Short mmCIF file of C-alpha atoms in Angstrom, two decimals:
data_model
loop_
_atom_site.label_atom_id
_atom_site.label_comp_id
_atom_site.label_asym_id
_atom_site.label_seq_id
_atom_site.Cartn_x
_atom_site.Cartn_y
_atom_site.Cartn_z
CA UNK M 456 107.91 -52.83 42.63
CA UNK M 457 109.86 -50.07 41.03
CA UNK M 458 111.05 -49.45 37.43
CA UNK M 459 114.62 -48.27 37.61
CA UNK M 460 115.77 -45.81 35.01
CA UNK M 461 119.42 -44.49 34.55
CA UNK M 462 120.40 -41.70 32.19
CA UNK M 463 122.53 -38.57 31.74
CA UNK M 464 121.01 -35.03 32.04
CA UNK M 465 120.78 -33.56 28.36
CA UNK M 466 122.31 -30.26 27.58
CA UNK M 467 118.89 -28.65 27.39
CA UNK M 468 118.27 -29.08 31.10
CA UNK M 469 121.61 -27.42 32.23
CA UNK M 470 121.00 -25.34 35.30
CA UNK M 471 117.26 -26.53 35.92
CA UNK M 472 115.99 -27.70 39.32
CA UNK M 473 116.24 -31.49 39.83
CA UNK M 474 112.32 -31.73 40.34
CA UNK M 475 111.80 -29.60 37.14
CA UNK M 476 114.36 -31.84 35.23
CA UNK M 477 112.42 -34.99 36.17
CA UNK M 478 109.12 -33.49 35.18
CA UNK M 479 110.49 -32.71 31.71
CA UNK M 480 112.26 -36.09 31.26
CA UNK M 481 109.57 -38.45 32.54
CA UNK M 482 106.33 -36.48 32.13
CA UNK M 483 105.71 -36.49 35.96
CA UNK M 484 103.78 -33.83 37.84
CA UNK M 485 106.07 -31.27 39.71
CA UNK M 486 104.61 -32.47 42.99
CA UNK M 487 105.27 -36.26 42.02
CA UNK M 488 108.83 -35.46 41.00
CA UNK M 489 109.48 -33.66 44.30
CA UNK M 490 107.89 -36.63 46.22
CA UNK M 491 110.29 -39.04 44.55
CA UNK M 492 113.34 -36.88 45.39
CA UNK M 493 112.12 -36.44 49.01
CA UNK M 494 111.84 -40.32 49.36
CA UNK M 495 115.36 -40.80 48.20
CA UNK M 496 114.23 -42.47 45.07
CA UNK M 497 116.44 -40.15 42.87
CA UNK M 498 120.18 -40.20 42.90
CA UNK M 499 122.51 -37.70 41.44
CA UNK M 500 125.90 -39.28 40.62
CA UNK M 501 124.92 -42.05 43.13
CA UNK M 502 124.07 -39.44 45.85
CA UNK M 503 120.77 -38.16 47.19
CA UNK M 504 120.14 -34.59 46.34
CA UNK M 505 117.43 -31.79 47.16
CA UNK M 506 114.66 -31.07 44.83
CA UNK M 507 116.15 -27.70 44.44
CA UNK M 508 119.51 -29.02 43.30
CA UNK M 509 120.53 -27.46 40.00
CA UNK M 510 121.61 -30.22 37.53
CA UNK M 511 124.39 -30.10 35.19
CA UNK M 512 124.54 -31.54 31.56
CA UNK M 513 126.09 -34.89 31.63
CA UNK M 514 125.24 -35.59 35.31
CA UNK M 515 124.31 -39.21 35.79
CA UNK M 516 120.59 -39.74 37.21
CA UNK M 517 119.38 -42.92 38.82
CA UNK M 518 115.69 -42.79 39.26
CA UNK M 519 113.20 -45.27 40.69
CA UNK M 520 109.70 -44.87 39.27
CA UNK M 521 106.56 -46.66 40.38
CA UNK M 522 106.36 -50.20 38.83
CA UNK M 523 103.01 -49.39 37.28
CA UNK M 524 104.45 -46.39 35.31
CA UNK M 525 105.42 -46.72 31.79
CA UNK M 526 106.85 -43.32 31.60
CA UNK M 527 110.12 -42.99 29.46
CA UNK M 528 112.33 -40.01 28.82
CA UNK M 529 110.46 -38.13 26.42
CA UNK M 530 112.28 -37.29 23.24
CA UNK M 531 110.46 -34.72 21.17
CA UNK M 532 110.16 -35.01 17.43
CA UNK M 533 112.05 -32.47 15.32
CA UNK M 534 110.07 -29.30 15.20
CA UNK M 535 110.16 -27.65 11.90
CA UNK M 536 111.64 -24.14 12.74
CA UNK M 537 114.00 -21.95 10.75
CA UNK M 538 117.47 -21.63 12.24
CA UNK M 539 119.14 -18.29 11.73
CA UNK M 540 122.83 -18.82 10.67
CA UNK M 541 122.29 -22.42 9.47
CA UNK M 542 123.95 -22.39 6.08
CA UNK M 543 123.68 -25.13 3.41
CA UNK M 544 127.17 -25.62 1.93
CA UNK M 545 126.23 -28.34 -0.62
CA UNK M 546 123.00 -30.26 -1.29
CA UNK M 547 122.06 -33.10 -3.79
CA UNK M 548 119.62 -36.07 -3.90
CA UNK M 549 121.71 -38.09 -1.36
CA UNK M 550 123.25 -35.59 1.13
CA UNK M 551 123.16 -32.00 2.54
CA UNK M 552 126.12 -30.51 4.14
CA UNK M 553 125.57 -27.63 6.41
CA UNK M 554 127.66 -25.15 8.58
CA UNK M 555 126.05 -25.27 11.99
CA UNK M 556 126.15 -22.12 14.19
CA UNK M 557 126.88 -22.45 17.80
CA UNK M 558 123.71 -22.67 20.13
CA UNK M 559 122.14 -25.12 17.85
CA UNK M 560 121.75 -28.91 18.65
CA UNK M 561 122.13 -31.43 16.08
CA UNK M 562 118.75 -32.99 16.73
CA UNK M 563 116.02 -32.98 19.46
CA UNK M 564 116.72 -34.43 22.98
CA UNK M 565 114.98 -34.63 26.29
CA UNK M 566 114.97 -31.15 27.75
CA UNK M 567 116.20 -29.34 24.74
CA UNK M 568 113.73 -26.76 23.57
CA UNK M 569 116.09 -24.73 21.22
CA UNK M 570 116.78 -25.01 17.57
CA UNK M 571 118.09 -28.05 15.81
CA UNK M 572 119.79 -28.79 12.68
CA UNK M 573 117.19 -31.36 11.77
CA UNK M 574 114.21 -28.89 12.40
CA UNK M 575 116.01 -26.15 10.47
CA UNK M 576 116.34 -28.41 7.43
CA UNK M 577 112.84 -29.56 7.58
CA UNK M 578 111.66 -25.88 7.78
CA UNK M 579 113.50 -24.96 4.66
CA UNK M 580 111.98 -27.90 2.69
CA UNK M 581 114.94 -30.28 2.78
CA UNK M 582 113.95 -34.14 2.86
CA UNK M 583 116.18 -36.16 5.11
CA UNK M 584 116.46 -39.94 5.41
CA UNK M 585 113.92 -41.74 7.54
CA UNK M 586 116.56 -43.99 8.93
CA UNK M 587 117.45 -43.64 12.62
CA UNK M 588 115.30 -42.76 15.57
CA UNK M 589 112.41 -40.39 14.75
CA UNK M 590 114.04 -37.48 16.43
CA UNK M 591 117.31 -37.91 14.68
CA UNK M 592 116.40 -39.04 11.20
CA UNK M 593 119.22 -38.62 8.73
CA UNK M 594 121.87 -37.78 11.37
CA UNK M 595 125.03 -39.67 11.07
CA UNK M 596 127.32 -37.63 13.34
CA UNK M 597 126.88 -34.76 15.78
CA UNK M 598 128.49 -31.56 16.90
CA UNK M 599 128.04 -30.23 20.38
CA UNK M 600 125.69 -27.23 20.93
CA UNK M 601 128.51 -24.93 21.69
CA UNK M 602 130.64 -26.08 18.70
CA UNK M 603 130.17 -24.50 15.22
CA UNK M 604 131.14 -25.99 11.80
CA UNK M 605 130.46 -28.59 9.29
CA UNK M 606 128.08 -31.51 9.36
CA UNK M 607 126.66 -33.97 6.68
CA UNK M 608 123.10 -35.18 6.95
CA UNK M 609 121.74 -38.06 4.79
CA UNK M 610 118.74 -37.53 2.57
CA UNK M 611 118.44 -40.97 1.11
CA UNK M 612 118.26 -44.30 2.81
CA UNK M 613 121.25 -45.78 0.87
CA UNK M 614 123.27 -42.53 1.77
CA UNK M 615 122.42 -43.02 5.50
CA UNK M 616 123.71 -46.68 5.57
CA UNK M 617 126.97 -45.89 3.55
CA UNK M 618 127.77 -42.82 5.54
CA UNK M 619 127.22 -44.58 8.80
CA UNK M 620 129.58 -47.30 7.69
CA UNK M 621 132.26 -44.64 6.73
CA UNK M 622 132.11 -43.27 10.32
CA UNK M 623 132.37 -46.77 11.80
CA UNK M 624 135.28 -47.40 9.51
CA UNK M 625 136.88 -43.98 10.56
CA UNK M 626 137.36 -43.15 6.93
CA UNK M 627 135.63 -39.82 7.24
CA UNK M 628 138.23 -36.94 7.86
CA UNK M 629 136.89 -34.48 10.43
CA UNK M 630 139.18 -31.53 10.99
CA UNK M 631 138.78 -28.83 13.76
CA UNK M 632 140.53 -25.61 14.68
CA UNK M 633 140.67 -25.11 18.42
CA UNK M 634 142.13 -22.09 20.34
CA UNK M 635 143.74 -23.49 23.59
CA UNK M 636 145.10 -21.71 26.62
CA UNK M 637 148.82 -21.65 26.89
CA UNK M 638 151.35 -23.51 24.58
CA UNK M 639 151.15 -27.14 24.30
CA UNK M 640 154.52 -28.92 24.39
CA UNK M 641 155.20 -30.22 21.97
CA UNK M 642 153.47 -27.97 19.44
CA UNK M 643 152.63 -31.05 17.39
CA UNK M 644 151.51 -34.28 18.80
CA UNK M 645 149.05 -37.02 19.45
CA UNK M 646 146.82 -37.46 22.59
CA UNK M 647 146.19 -41.20 23.11
CA UNK M 648 144.07 -41.26 26.41
CA UNK M 649 140.91 -43.29 27.07
CA UNK M 650 137.76 -41.27 27.89
CA UNK M 651 134.66 -42.10 30.12
CA UNK M 652 132.52 -40.36 32.65
CA UNK M 653 134.38 -38.90 35.57
CA UNK M 654 133.97 -41.14 38.52
CA UNK M 655 133.16 -38.33 40.89
CA UNK M 656 131.80 -35.57 38.48
CA UNK M 657 129.21 -34.96 35.80
CA UNK M 658 131.74 -34.44 33.03
CA UNK M 659 133.64 -36.54 30.84
CA UNK M 660 137.43 -37.29 31.63
CA UNK M 661 140.42 -39.28 30.87
CA UNK M 662 140.17 -42.37 32.88
CA UNK M 663 142.06 -45.51 32.70
CA UNK M 664 138.97 -47.88 32.13
CA UNK M 665 137.62 -45.57 29.39
CA UNK M 666 137.18 -46.09 25.81
CA UNK M 667 140.20 -45.78 23.48
CA UNK M 668 140.41 -41.99 22.12
CA UNK M 669 143.06 -40.54 20.08
CA UNK M 670 143.50 -36.98 18.98
CA UNK M 671 146.13 -35.56 16.69
CA UNK M 672 147.07 -31.70 16.77
CA UNK M 673 149.38 -29.45 15.12
CA UNK M 674 150.25 -25.69 15.63
CA UNK M 675 148.55 -23.16 13.47
CA UNK M 676 149.52 -19.99 15.29
CA UNK M 677 150.85 -19.03 18.56
CA UNK M 678 149.89 -16.10 20.75
CA UNK M 679 151.21 -14.83 24.20
CA UNK M 680 148.31 -16.30 26.24
CA UNK M 681 146.91 -19.09 23.70
CA UNK M 682 147.69 -21.24 20.72
CA UNK M 683 145.51 -22.02 17.60
CA UNK M 684 145.77 -25.71 16.73
CA UNK M 685 144.51 -27.90 13.94
CA UNK M 686 142.98 -31.19 15.37
CA UNK M 687 142.27 -34.34 13.55
CA UNK M 688 140.20 -36.98 15.13
CA UNK M 689 141.03 -40.81 14.95
CA UNK M 690 138.02 -41.52 17.26
CA UNK M 691 134.91 -39.58 18.02
CA UNK M 692 134.09 -39.68 21.75
CA UNK M 693 131.74 -37.22 23.43
CA UNK M 694 133.66 -34.01 24.12
CA UNK M 695 137.00 -35.67 22.96
CA UNK M 696 138.89 -32.66 21.97
CA UNK M 697 137.70 -30.66 24.95
CA UNK M 698 138.46 -33.50 27.37
CA UNK M 699 141.96 -34.26 25.84
CA UNK M 700 143.17 -30.63 25.86
CA UNK M 701 141.85 -30.02 29.48
CA UNK M 702 143.86 -33.17 30.41
CA UNK M 703 146.87 -31.56 29.03
CA UNK M 704 146.16 -28.48 31.20
CA UNK M 705 145.56 -26.42 27.95
CA UNK M 706 141.66 -26.24 27.94
CA UNK M 707 139.87 -24.74 24.91
CA UNK M 708 139.52 -21.01 25.48
CA UNK M 709 136.05 -20.21 26.56
CA UNK M 710 135.21 -23.78 27.70
CA UNK M 711 134.51 -23.11 31.30
CA UNK M 712 133.01 -26.64 31.83
CA UNK M 713 136.58 -28.02 31.20
CA UNK M 714 138.64 -25.48 33.24
CA UNK M 715 138.98 -22.55 30.89
CA UNK M 716 139.96 -19.19 32.52
CA UNK M 717 136.67 -17.13 32.53
CA UNK M 718 138.64 -13.91 32.52
CA UNK M 719 140.46 -14.76 29.27
CA UNK M 720 137.05 -15.77 27.73
CA UNK M 721 135.61 -12.41 28.74
CA UNK M 722 138.60 -10.37 27.44
CA UNK M 723 138.12 -12.02 24.07
CA UNK M 724 134.44 -11.65 24.08
CA UNK M 725 133.66 -15.41 24.01
CA UNK M 726 130.54 -16.94 25.35
CA UNK M 727 131.28 -20.59 24.27
CA UNK M 728 134.35 -22.74 23.54
CA UNK M 729 136.56 -21.77 20.65
CA UNK M 730 136.11 -24.75 18.61
CA UNK M 731 135.21 -25.00 14.94
CA UNK M 732 134.77 -27.99 12.51
CA UNK M 733 136.63 -26.39 9.57
CA UNK M 734 136.89 -29.21 7.18
CA UNK M 735 134.94 -32.45 6.25
CA UNK M 736 135.85 -35.11 3.82
CA UNK M 737 134.37 -38.39 2.89
CA UNK M 738 133.33 -40.69 0.06
CA UNK M 739 130.21 -39.42 -1.56
CA UNK M 740 127.64 -42.23 -1.01
CA UNK M 741 126.00 -41.77 -4.39
CA UNK M 742 128.98 -41.17 -6.78
CA UNK M 743 131.76 -42.88 -4.78
CA UNK M 744 134.15 -39.82 -5.37
CA UNK M 745 136.17 -38.25 -2.45
CA UNK M 746 134.52 -34.98 -1.44
CA UNK M 747 135.92 -32.15 0.68
CA UNK M 748 133.92 -29.27 2.24
CA UNK M 749 135.38 -26.25 4.28
CA UNK M 750 134.06 -23.63 6.56
CA UNK M 751 135.34 -20.19 7.65
CA UNK M 752 135.42 -19.04 11.24
CA UNK M 753 132.06 -17.51 12.49
CA UNK M 754 132.31 -13.93 13.61
CA UNK M 755 132.75 -14.52 17.30
CA UNK M 756 135.59 -16.86 16.88
CA UNK M 757 137.33 -14.47 14.22
CA UNK M 758 136.88 -11.44 16.64
CA UNK M 759 138.63 -13.41 19.38
CA UNK M 760 141.59 -13.98 17.11
CA UNK M 761 141.58 -10.38 16.12
CA UNK M 762 141.87 -9.25 19.73
CA UNK M 763 144.73 -11.62 20.31
CA UNK M 764 146.49 -10.31 17.35
CA UNK M 765 145.91 -6.69 18.13
#
Protein backbone atom coordinates (compact mmCIF):
# COMPACT_ATOMS: atom_id res chain seq x y z
CA UNK A 1 0.00 0.00 0.00
CA UNK A 2 1.34 3.42 -0.93
CA UNK A 3 0.69 7.00 0.09
CA UNK A 4 0.28 9.14 -3.02
CA UNK A 5 1.32 12.80 -2.82
CA UNK A 6 0.85 15.45 -5.51
CA UNK A 7 2.41 18.91 -5.30
CA UNK A 8 4.14 21.62 -7.29
CA UNK A 9 7.88 22.22 -7.04
CA UNK A 10 8.44 25.41 -4.97
CA UNK A 11 10.58 28.24 -6.27
CA UNK A 12 13.35 27.40 -3.81
CA UNK A 13 14.06 24.09 -5.58
CA UNK A 14 14.38 25.55 -9.08
CA UNK A 15 17.22 23.75 -10.91
CA UNK A 16 17.81 21.02 -8.30
CA UNK A 17 18.13 17.35 -9.23
CA UNK A 18 14.92 15.38 -8.84
CA UNK A 19 16.33 13.12 -6.12
CA UNK A 20 17.63 16.14 -4.18
CA UNK A 21 14.24 17.86 -4.48
CA UNK A 22 12.49 14.78 -3.09
CA UNK A 23 14.94 14.62 -0.20
CA UNK A 24 14.23 18.21 0.78
CA UNK A 25 10.47 17.98 0.25
CA UNK A 26 9.78 14.71 2.08
CA UNK A 27 12.71 14.26 4.44
CA UNK A 28 13.87 11.11 2.62
CA UNK A 29 17.46 9.95 2.37
CA UNK A 30 19.14 10.61 -0.98
CA UNK A 31 19.35 6.86 -1.69
CA UNK A 32 15.68 6.31 -0.81
CA UNK A 33 14.63 9.18 -3.07
CA UNK A 34 16.72 7.77 -5.93
CA UNK A 35 15.16 4.33 -5.39
CA UNK A 36 11.63 5.74 -5.69
CA UNK A 37 12.57 7.47 -8.94
CA UNK A 38 14.20 4.34 -10.40
CA UNK A 39 11.10 2.27 -9.55
CA UNK A 40 8.89 4.68 -11.46
CA UNK A 41 7.13 5.90 -8.32
CA UNK A 42 7.83 9.54 -9.15
CA UNK A 43 6.24 11.30 -12.12
CA UNK A 44 7.13 14.78 -13.34
CA UNK A 45 4.15 16.29 -15.13
CA UNK A 46 2.78 12.75 -15.48
CA UNK A 47 5.95 11.31 -17.02
CA UNK A 48 8.73 9.23 -15.41
CA UNK A 49 12.05 11.07 -15.16
CA UNK A 50 15.67 10.30 -14.30
CA UNK A 51 16.95 11.05 -10.81
CA UNK A 52 19.34 13.57 -12.38
CA UNK A 53 16.45 15.49 -14.01
CA UNK A 54 16.60 19.19 -13.10
CA UNK A 55 13.25 20.35 -11.75
CA UNK A 56 11.63 23.68 -12.53
CA UNK A 57 9.50 25.76 -10.17
CA UNK A 58 5.82 24.99 -10.67
CA UNK A 59 6.44 21.53 -12.13
CA UNK A 60 3.80 19.07 -10.90
CA UNK A 61 5.15 16.05 -9.02
CA UNK A 62 3.22 12.82 -8.41
CA UNK A 63 4.99 10.75 -5.75
CA UNK A 64 4.13 7.31 -4.33
CA UNK A 65 5.56 7.02 -0.83
CA UNK A 66 5.62 3.78 1.20
CA UNK A 67 2.29 3.33 2.98
CA UNK A 68 3.96 3.28 6.38
CA UNK A 69 5.51 6.66 5.78
CA UNK A 70 4.00 9.68 7.40
CA UNK A 71 6.31 12.03 5.56
CA UNK A 72 4.81 15.22 4.25
CA UNK A 73 6.35 18.18 2.48
CA UNK A 74 8.35 19.91 5.17
CA UNK A 75 7.45 23.57 5.45
CA UNK A 76 10.02 25.35 7.60
CA UNK A 77 9.04 27.87 10.22
CA UNK A 78 9.97 31.46 9.55
CA UNK A 79 13.63 32.01 10.40
CA UNK A 80 14.35 35.30 12.12
CA UNK A 81 16.94 36.93 9.87
CA UNK A 82 17.44 40.52 8.79
CA UNK A 83 16.62 41.15 5.12
CA UNK A 84 18.76 43.81 3.42
CA UNK A 85 16.60 46.19 1.41
CA UNK A 86 13.32 45.34 3.17
CA UNK A 87 11.88 48.77 3.96
CA UNK A 88 9.03 49.47 6.39
CA UNK A 89 6.71 52.04 4.79
CA UNK A 90 4.12 52.21 7.58
CA UNK A 91 3.60 50.55 10.95
CA UNK A 92 0.98 50.67 13.71
CA UNK A 93 -0.70 48.26 16.12
CA UNK A 94 -2.71 46.53 13.36
CA UNK A 95 -0.59 46.45 10.20
CA UNK A 96 2.89 46.85 8.80
CA UNK A 97 3.34 47.86 5.15
CA UNK A 98 6.66 46.90 3.60
CA UNK A 99 8.50 47.53 0.36
CA UNK A 100 9.84 44.09 -0.61
CA UNK A 101 13.05 43.80 -2.63
CA UNK A 102 13.43 41.22 -5.38
CA UNK A 103 14.99 37.92 -4.33
CA UNK A 104 12.92 37.71 -1.15
CA UNK A 105 10.04 35.28 -0.64
CA UNK A 106 6.92 36.37 1.20
CA UNK A 107 7.09 33.44 3.63
CA UNK A 108 8.96 30.11 4.00
CA UNK A 109 8.06 27.23 1.69
CA UNK A 110 9.49 23.74 1.06
CA UNK A 111 12.90 24.04 -0.54
CA UNK A 112 13.25 27.81 -0.08
CA UNK A 113 16.31 28.62 2.03
CA UNK A 114 16.55 32.32 1.14
CA UNK A 115 15.27 35.41 2.96
CA UNK A 116 11.58 36.00 3.66
CA UNK A 117 9.44 39.00 4.52
CA UNK A 118 8.05 37.26 7.61
CA UNK A 119 11.54 36.35 8.86
CA UNK A 120 12.80 39.86 8.19
CA UNK A 121 10.00 41.43 10.19
CA UNK A 122 10.50 39.09 13.12
CA UNK A 123 14.24 39.82 13.10
CA UNK A 124 13.63 43.55 13.43
CA UNK A 125 11.24 43.14 16.35
CA UNK A 126 7.85 43.29 14.63
CA UNK A 127 5.01 41.22 16.02
CA UNK A 128 2.74 39.67 13.40
CA UNK A 129 -0.64 38.03 13.67
CA UNK A 130 -0.65 34.36 14.68
CA UNK A 131 -3.49 33.64 12.25
CA UNK A 132 -2.67 31.52 9.23
CA UNK A 133 -0.31 28.55 8.91
CA UNK A 134 2.76 28.74 11.15
CA UNK A 135 5.13 29.59 8.31
CA UNK A 136 2.99 32.43 6.93
CA UNK A 137 1.42 34.04 9.98
CA UNK A 138 0.10 37.52 9.28
CA UNK A 139 0.41 37.12 5.50
CA UNK A 140 -2.74 38.15 3.62
CA UNK A 141 -1.28 38.29 0.10
CA UNK A 142 1.98 37.51 -1.69
CA UNK A 143 4.44 38.78 -4.26
CA UNK A 144 6.62 36.50 -6.39
CA UNK A 145 10.25 36.18 -5.30
CA UNK A 146 11.34 38.08 -8.42
CA UNK A 147 8.76 40.87 -8.01
CA UNK A 148 9.45 43.91 -5.84
CA UNK A 149 7.11 46.39 -4.20
CA UNK A 150 4.41 46.91 -1.61
CA UNK A 151 2.86 44.35 0.71
CA UNK A 152 0.75 44.60 3.84
CA UNK A 153 1.15 42.17 6.76
CA UNK A 154 -1.36 41.88 9.61
CA UNK A 155 -0.09 42.38 13.17
CA UNK A 156 -3.34 41.72 15.05
CA UNK A 157 -5.92 38.96 14.74
CA UNK A 158 -8.81 41.33 13.86
CA UNK A 159 -6.64 43.00 11.22
CA UNK A 160 -5.83 39.62 9.66
CA UNK A 161 -9.51 38.68 9.35
CA UNK A 162 -10.57 42.05 7.97
CA UNK A 163 -7.74 42.26 5.43
CA UNK A 164 -8.34 38.71 4.23
CA UNK A 165 -12.00 39.60 3.69
CA UNK A 166 -11.06 42.70 1.69
CA UNK A 167 -8.87 40.59 -0.59
CA UNK A 168 -11.72 38.10 -1.01
CA UNK A 169 -14.10 40.96 -1.82
CA UNK A 170 -11.54 42.43 -4.28
CA UNK A 171 -11.79 45.83 -2.62
CA UNK A 172 -8.01 46.11 -2.25
CA UNK A 173 -6.41 48.16 -5.02
CA UNK A 174 -3.14 46.62 -6.23
CA UNK A 175 -1.33 48.65 -8.88
CA UNK A 176 1.79 47.47 -10.66
CA UNK A 177 4.13 48.90 -13.25
CA UNK A 178 5.51 46.48 -15.81
CA UNK A 179 7.94 46.93 -18.68
CA UNK A 180 6.75 44.72 -21.52
CA UNK A 181 8.41 43.88 -24.80
CA UNK A 182 7.11 45.59 -27.91
CA UNK A 183 3.98 47.73 -28.04
CA UNK A 184 0.62 46.29 -26.93
CA UNK A 185 -2.24 47.16 -29.27
CA UNK A 186 -4.43 48.73 -28.04
CA UNK A 187 -2.20 50.72 -25.69
CA UNK A 188 -4.96 50.65 -23.09
CA UNK A 189 -7.08 47.58 -22.54
CA UNK A 190 -8.29 44.62 -20.52
CA UNK A 191 -7.00 41.05 -20.68
CA UNK A 192 -9.83 38.70 -19.72
CA UNK A 193 -8.42 35.19 -20.05
CA UNK A 194 -8.64 32.21 -17.68
CA UNK A 195 -5.43 30.91 -16.08
CA UNK A 196 -4.42 27.46 -14.92
CA UNK A 197 -1.44 25.16 -15.16
CA UNK A 198 -0.23 24.53 -18.68
CA UNK A 199 -1.38 21.02 -19.73
CA UNK A 200 2.07 20.11 -21.07
CA UNK A 201 4.41 22.40 -19.16
CA UNK A 202 5.47 23.38 -15.64
CA UNK A 203 4.34 27.00 -16.06
CA UNK A 204 0.99 28.70 -15.68
CA UNK A 205 -0.85 29.58 -18.87
CA UNK A 206 -4.06 30.86 -20.41
CA UNK A 207 -6.27 27.78 -20.77
CA UNK A 208 -9.96 27.47 -21.55
CA UNK A 209 -10.73 25.51 -18.38
CA UNK A 210 -8.77 27.87 -16.11
CA UNK A 211 -9.97 30.20 -13.36
CA UNK A 212 -11.38 33.59 -14.43
CA UNK A 213 -8.55 36.14 -14.55
CA UNK A 214 -8.83 39.84 -15.44
CA UNK A 215 -5.99 42.33 -15.90
CA UNK A 216 -6.42 46.00 -16.84
CA UNK A 217 -3.49 47.97 -18.28
CA UNK A 218 -2.71 51.45 -19.56
CA UNK A 219 0.25 53.07 -21.31
CA UNK A 220 2.74 54.98 -19.15
CA UNK A 221 5.67 55.42 -21.54
CA UNK A 222 6.68 53.92 -24.89
CA UNK A 223 10.22 53.11 -26.04
CA UNK A 224 11.46 51.68 -29.35
CA UNK A 225 11.78 48.14 -27.98
CA UNK A 226 9.42 48.12 -25.00
CA UNK A 227 6.48 49.75 -23.28
CA UNK A 228 6.01 50.74 -19.64
CA UNK A 229 2.44 50.00 -18.56
CA UNK A 230 0.39 50.47 -15.41
CA UNK A 231 -1.50 47.36 -14.39
CA UNK A 232 -4.60 47.02 -12.21
CA UNK A 233 -5.54 43.53 -11.10
CA UNK A 234 -9.19 42.59 -10.83
CA UNK A 235 -8.23 39.05 -9.80
CA UNK A 236 -5.06 37.73 -8.22
CA UNK A 237 -3.99 34.47 -9.83
CA UNK A 238 -0.49 33.05 -9.57
CA UNK A 239 1.80 34.82 -12.08
CA UNK A 240 -1.27 36.56 -13.54
CA UNK A 241 0.45 39.64 -14.98
CA UNK A 242 3.33 37.60 -16.34
CA UNK A 243 1.05 35.00 -17.93
CA UNK A 244 -1.36 37.51 -19.45
CA UNK A 245 1.29 39.64 -21.16
CA UNK A 246 3.11 36.54 -22.35
CA UNK A 247 -0.17 35.36 -23.90
CA UNK A 248 -0.39 38.71 -25.74
CA UNK A 249 3.14 38.04 -27.07
CA UNK A 250 4.41 41.00 -25.07
CA UNK A 251 6.21 39.24 -22.19
CA UNK A 252 7.59 41.27 -19.31
CA UNK A 253 11.17 42.30 -20.01
CA UNK A 254 13.56 40.02 -18.13
CA UNK A 255 10.93 37.32 -17.53
CA UNK A 256 12.76 34.47 -19.25
CA UNK A 257 10.35 31.90 -17.79
CA UNK A 258 7.52 33.38 -19.85
CA UNK A 259 9.31 34.03 -23.11
CA UNK A 260 11.22 37.30 -22.67
CA UNK A 261 14.19 38.02 -24.92
CA UNK A 262 17.40 37.27 -22.94
CA UNK A 263 19.42 39.64 -25.14
CA UNK A 264 17.18 42.60 -24.30
CA UNK A 265 17.31 41.71 -20.61
CA UNK A 266 21.11 41.56 -20.74
CA UNK A 267 21.32 44.89 -22.59
CA UNK A 268 19.25 46.52 -19.85
CA UNK A 269 21.17 44.82 -17.05
CA UNK A 270 18.13 42.91 -15.77
CA UNK A 271 18.40 39.65 -13.85
CA UNK A 272 14.67 39.34 -13.08
CA UNK A 273 11.33 40.43 -14.48
CA UNK A 274 10.68 44.20 -14.68
CA UNK A 275 7.62 44.14 -12.42
CA UNK A 276 7.00 46.34 -9.38
CA UNK A 277 4.03 46.82 -7.04
CA UNK A 278 3.90 50.63 -7.02
CA UNK A 279 0.67 51.35 -5.12
CA UNK A 280 -1.47 49.59 -2.55
CA UNK A 281 -4.78 50.90 -1.20
CA UNK A 282 -7.24 49.34 1.25
CA UNK A 283 -9.51 50.12 4.18
CA UNK A 284 -7.44 50.29 7.36
CA UNK A 285 -8.68 47.38 9.52
CA UNK A 286 -8.43 49.46 12.70
CA UNK A 287 -9.75 52.88 11.72
CA UNK A 288 -11.89 52.08 8.69
CA UNK A 289 -10.21 54.88 6.73
CA UNK A 290 -9.10 54.30 3.16
CA UNK A 291 -5.27 54.33 3.06
CA UNK A 292 -2.89 54.51 0.11
CA UNK A 293 0.83 53.68 -0.03
CA UNK A 294 3.27 54.10 -2.90
CA UNK A 295 6.75 52.89 -3.80
CA UNK A 296 9.52 54.13 -6.07
CA UNK A 297 11.27 51.87 -8.56
CA UNK A 298 14.29 50.03 -7.12
CA UNK A 299 17.69 50.74 -8.65
CA UNK A 300 17.80 47.84 -11.11
CA UNK A 301 14.43 48.74 -12.65
CA UNK A 302 15.22 52.46 -12.76
CA UNK A 303 18.56 51.80 -14.42
CA UNK A 304 16.85 49.69 -17.08
CA UNK A 305 14.52 52.60 -17.89
CA UNK A 306 17.46 55.00 -17.99
CA UNK A 307 19.18 52.81 -20.56
CA UNK A 308 16.05 52.77 -22.72
CA UNK A 309 15.81 56.55 -22.54
CA UNK A 310 19.49 57.12 -23.34
